[in-house]
Coordinates of C-alpha atoms in Angstrom, one line a residue:
P12 CA 21.8 133.4 -9.1
R13 CA 21.5 132.0 -5.6
L14 CA 20.1 128.6 -5.7
E15 CA 19.8 127.4 -2.1
R16 CA 16.3 127.4 -0.5
A17 CA 17.4 129.6 2.4
D18 CA 18.7 132.3 -0.1
V19 CA 15.4 132.6 -1.9
P20 CA 14.2 132.7 1.0
M21 CA 11.9 129.7 1.5
T22 CA 10.9 127.5 4.4
G23 CA 11.7 123.8 4.4
A24 CA 14.7 121.5 4.2
P25 CA 18.0 122.8 3.0
G26 CA 19.0 122.4 -0.7
R27 CA 17.9 123.6 -4.1
V28 CA 14.2 123.9 -5.1
V29 CA 14.0 122.4 -8.6
E30 CA 10.7 120.9 -9.8
E31 CA 9.2 120.8 -6.3
D32 CA 5.4 120.4 -5.9
L33 CA 3.7 123.5 -4.4
R34 CA -0.1 123.5 -3.8
A35 CA -1.9 126.8 -4.3
G36 CA -5.7 126.9 -4.3
D37 CA -7.1 124.0 -6.3
R38 CA -3.8 123.3 -8.2
T39 CA -0.4 121.8 -7.6
F40 CA 2.5 123.6 -9.4
R41 CA 5.9 122.2 -10.1
V42 CA 8.2 125.1 -9.1
T43 CA 11.8 126.0 -9.4
C44 CA 12.8 128.8 -7.0
L45 CA 15.9 131.0 -6.8
S46 CA 17.1 134.4 -5.9
M47 CA 18.4 137.0 -8.3
G48 CA 18.8 139.4 -5.5
N49 CA 15.0 139.1 -5.0
P50 CA 12.9 136.0 -4.7
H51 CA 11.6 134.2 -7.8
C52 CA 9.4 131.1 -8.3
V53 CA 9.2 129.8 -11.8
T54 CA 6.5 127.4 -13.0
Y55 CA 5.8 126.0 -16.5
V56 CA 2.4 126.1 -18.2
D57 CA 1.2 124.8 -21.6
D58 CA -0.5 128.1 -22.8
V59 CA 0.8 131.1 -20.9
A60 CA -1.5 133.5 -22.9
A61 CA -4.6 131.7 -21.6
F62 CA -3.3 131.0 -18.1
P63 CA -5.2 132.7 -15.3
V64 CA -2.1 134.6 -13.9
E65 CA -4.4 137.0 -11.9
R66 CA -5.9 134.0 -10.1
Y67 CA -2.8 132.0 -9.2
G68 CA -0.2 134.8 -9.0
P69 CA -1.4 136.2 -5.7
L70 CA -1.8 132.7 -4.2
L71 CA 1.8 131.8 -5.0
E72 CA 3.2 135.2 -4.2
T73 CA 1.8 135.1 -0.6
H74 CA 2.2 131.3 -0.1
A75 CA 3.4 130.5 3.5
V76 CA 6.6 128.9 2.1
F77 CA 7.8 132.4 1.1
P78 CA 8.3 134.4 4.3
R79 CA 9.0 137.6 2.2
R80 CA 6.7 136.7 -0.6
A81 CA 8.0 136.0 -4.1
N82 CA 7.8 137.1 -7.8
I83 CA 6.1 134.4 -9.8
E84 CA 7.0 133.6 -13.4
F85 CA 4.6 131.6 -15.5
V86 CA 6.5 130.2 -18.5
Q87 CA 5.6 128.5 -21.8
V88 CA 8.5 126.7 -23.5
V89 CA 8.6 127.3 -27.3
G90 CA 11.9 125.6 -27.9
R91 CA 15.3 125.1 -26.3
G92 CA 16.2 128.7 -27.1
E93 CA 12.9 130.4 -26.7
V94 CA 10.2 130.9 -24.0
I95 CA 7.2 133.1 -23.3
Q96 CA 6.9 134.6 -19.8
R97 CA 4.2 136.3 -17.8
T98 CA 5.2 137.7 -14.4
W99 CA 3.2 138.3 -11.2
E100 CA 5.4 140.7 -9.3
R101 CA 5.2 140.7 -5.5
G102 CA 3.3 143.8 -4.3
A103 CA 2.5 145.0 -7.8
G104 CA 0.5 142.4 -9.7
E105 CA 1.1 141.4 -13.3
T106 CA 3.8 143.4 -14.9
W107 CA 4.8 143.5 -18.6
A108 CA 8.5 143.2 -18.1
C109 CA 10.8 141.9 -15.3
G110 CA 14.5 141.7 -15.9
T111 CA 15.3 139.7 -12.8
G112 CA 12.4 137.4 -13.6
A113 CA 13.6 136.8 -17.1
S114 CA 17.0 136.0 -15.6
A115 CA 15.4 133.6 -13.2
V116 CA 13.6 132.0 -16.1
G117 CA 16.9 131.5 -18.0
V118 CA 18.5 129.8 -15.0
A119 CA 15.4 127.7 -14.2
G120 CA 15.2 126.5 -17.8
V121 CA 18.7 125.1 -17.5
L122 CA 18.2 123.6 -14.1
T123 CA 15.0 121.8 -15.3
G124 CA 16.6 120.7 -18.6
R125 CA 14.0 122.6 -20.6
T126 CA 16.2 125.2 -22.3
D127 CA 19.8 125.9 -23.3
R128 CA 22.0 128.4 -21.5
D129 CA 21.2 131.1 -24.1
V130 CA 17.5 131.8 -24.4
T131 CA 15.2 134.5 -25.8
V132 CA 12.5 135.4 -23.3
H133 CA 9.3 137.0 -24.8
L134 CA 7.6 139.3 -22.3
R135 CA 4.5 141.4 -23.0
G136 CA 6.8 144.5 -22.8
G137 CA 9.4 143.2 -25.2
D138 CA 12.1 140.5 -25.7
L139 CA 15.2 139.9 -23.6
R140 CA 18.1 137.6 -24.4
I141 CA 19.3 135.8 -21.3
R142 CA 22.6 133.8 -21.1
W143 CA 23.6 131.9 -18.0
A144 CA 27.3 131.5 -18.5
P145 CA 29.0 128.3 -17.2
E146 CA 31.0 130.3 -14.6
G147 CA 27.7 131.4 -13.1
H148 CA 27.1 134.9 -14.2
V149 CA 23.7 135.8 -15.9
F150 CA 23.8 138.2 -18.8
K151 CA 20.7 140.1 -20.0
T152 CA 20.5 141.9 -23.3
G153 CA 17.5 143.9 -24.5
P154 CA 16.2 147.4 -25.4
A155 CA 15.9 150.3 -23.1
V156 CA 12.8 152.4 -23.8
V157 CA 11.5 155.6 -22.2
V158 CA 8.0 155.0 -20.9
F159 CA 7.4 158.3 -19.0
D160 CA 8.7 161.8 -19.1
G161 CA 7.8 164.5 -16.6
E162 CA 9.0 167.4 -14.5
W163 CA 9.2 167.6 -10.7
P164 CA 7.8 170.9 -9.3
T165 CA 10.4 172.9 -7.4
G166 CA 10.1 175.7 -4.8
R167 CA 7.4 174.2 -2.7

């Protein structure tokens, strides 16, 4: 993970973005932002299943603080080793699974003191185990599933 604001990228003063207030629409979110090779903004909610992701996802994705937009992770903490995540993916809308997003959630949980370094992330598309090792690497473990099969026409 890259943790500096400029690496996300985000506008504003240099440094890490951990539990920073960000106003979107009629609500202020506490956000933790980082890059996993793509920009992520993690925010915590009490009930992620009932949270209006489709309302606030686009507002946060396109917020002026993100010059290249951002993927937004809405997270409910179940316990120190378990969270539930919904993702608003930049340019795509809500997605059922996001590996870099789950990795960002694992790192953000440690940075905010909400989770341990080893956490199970429940996504609508399945579960991932994320481990942020002390030396800095993030390890992701989970199933690989075929979701589409097809043939490309040739000779045209």
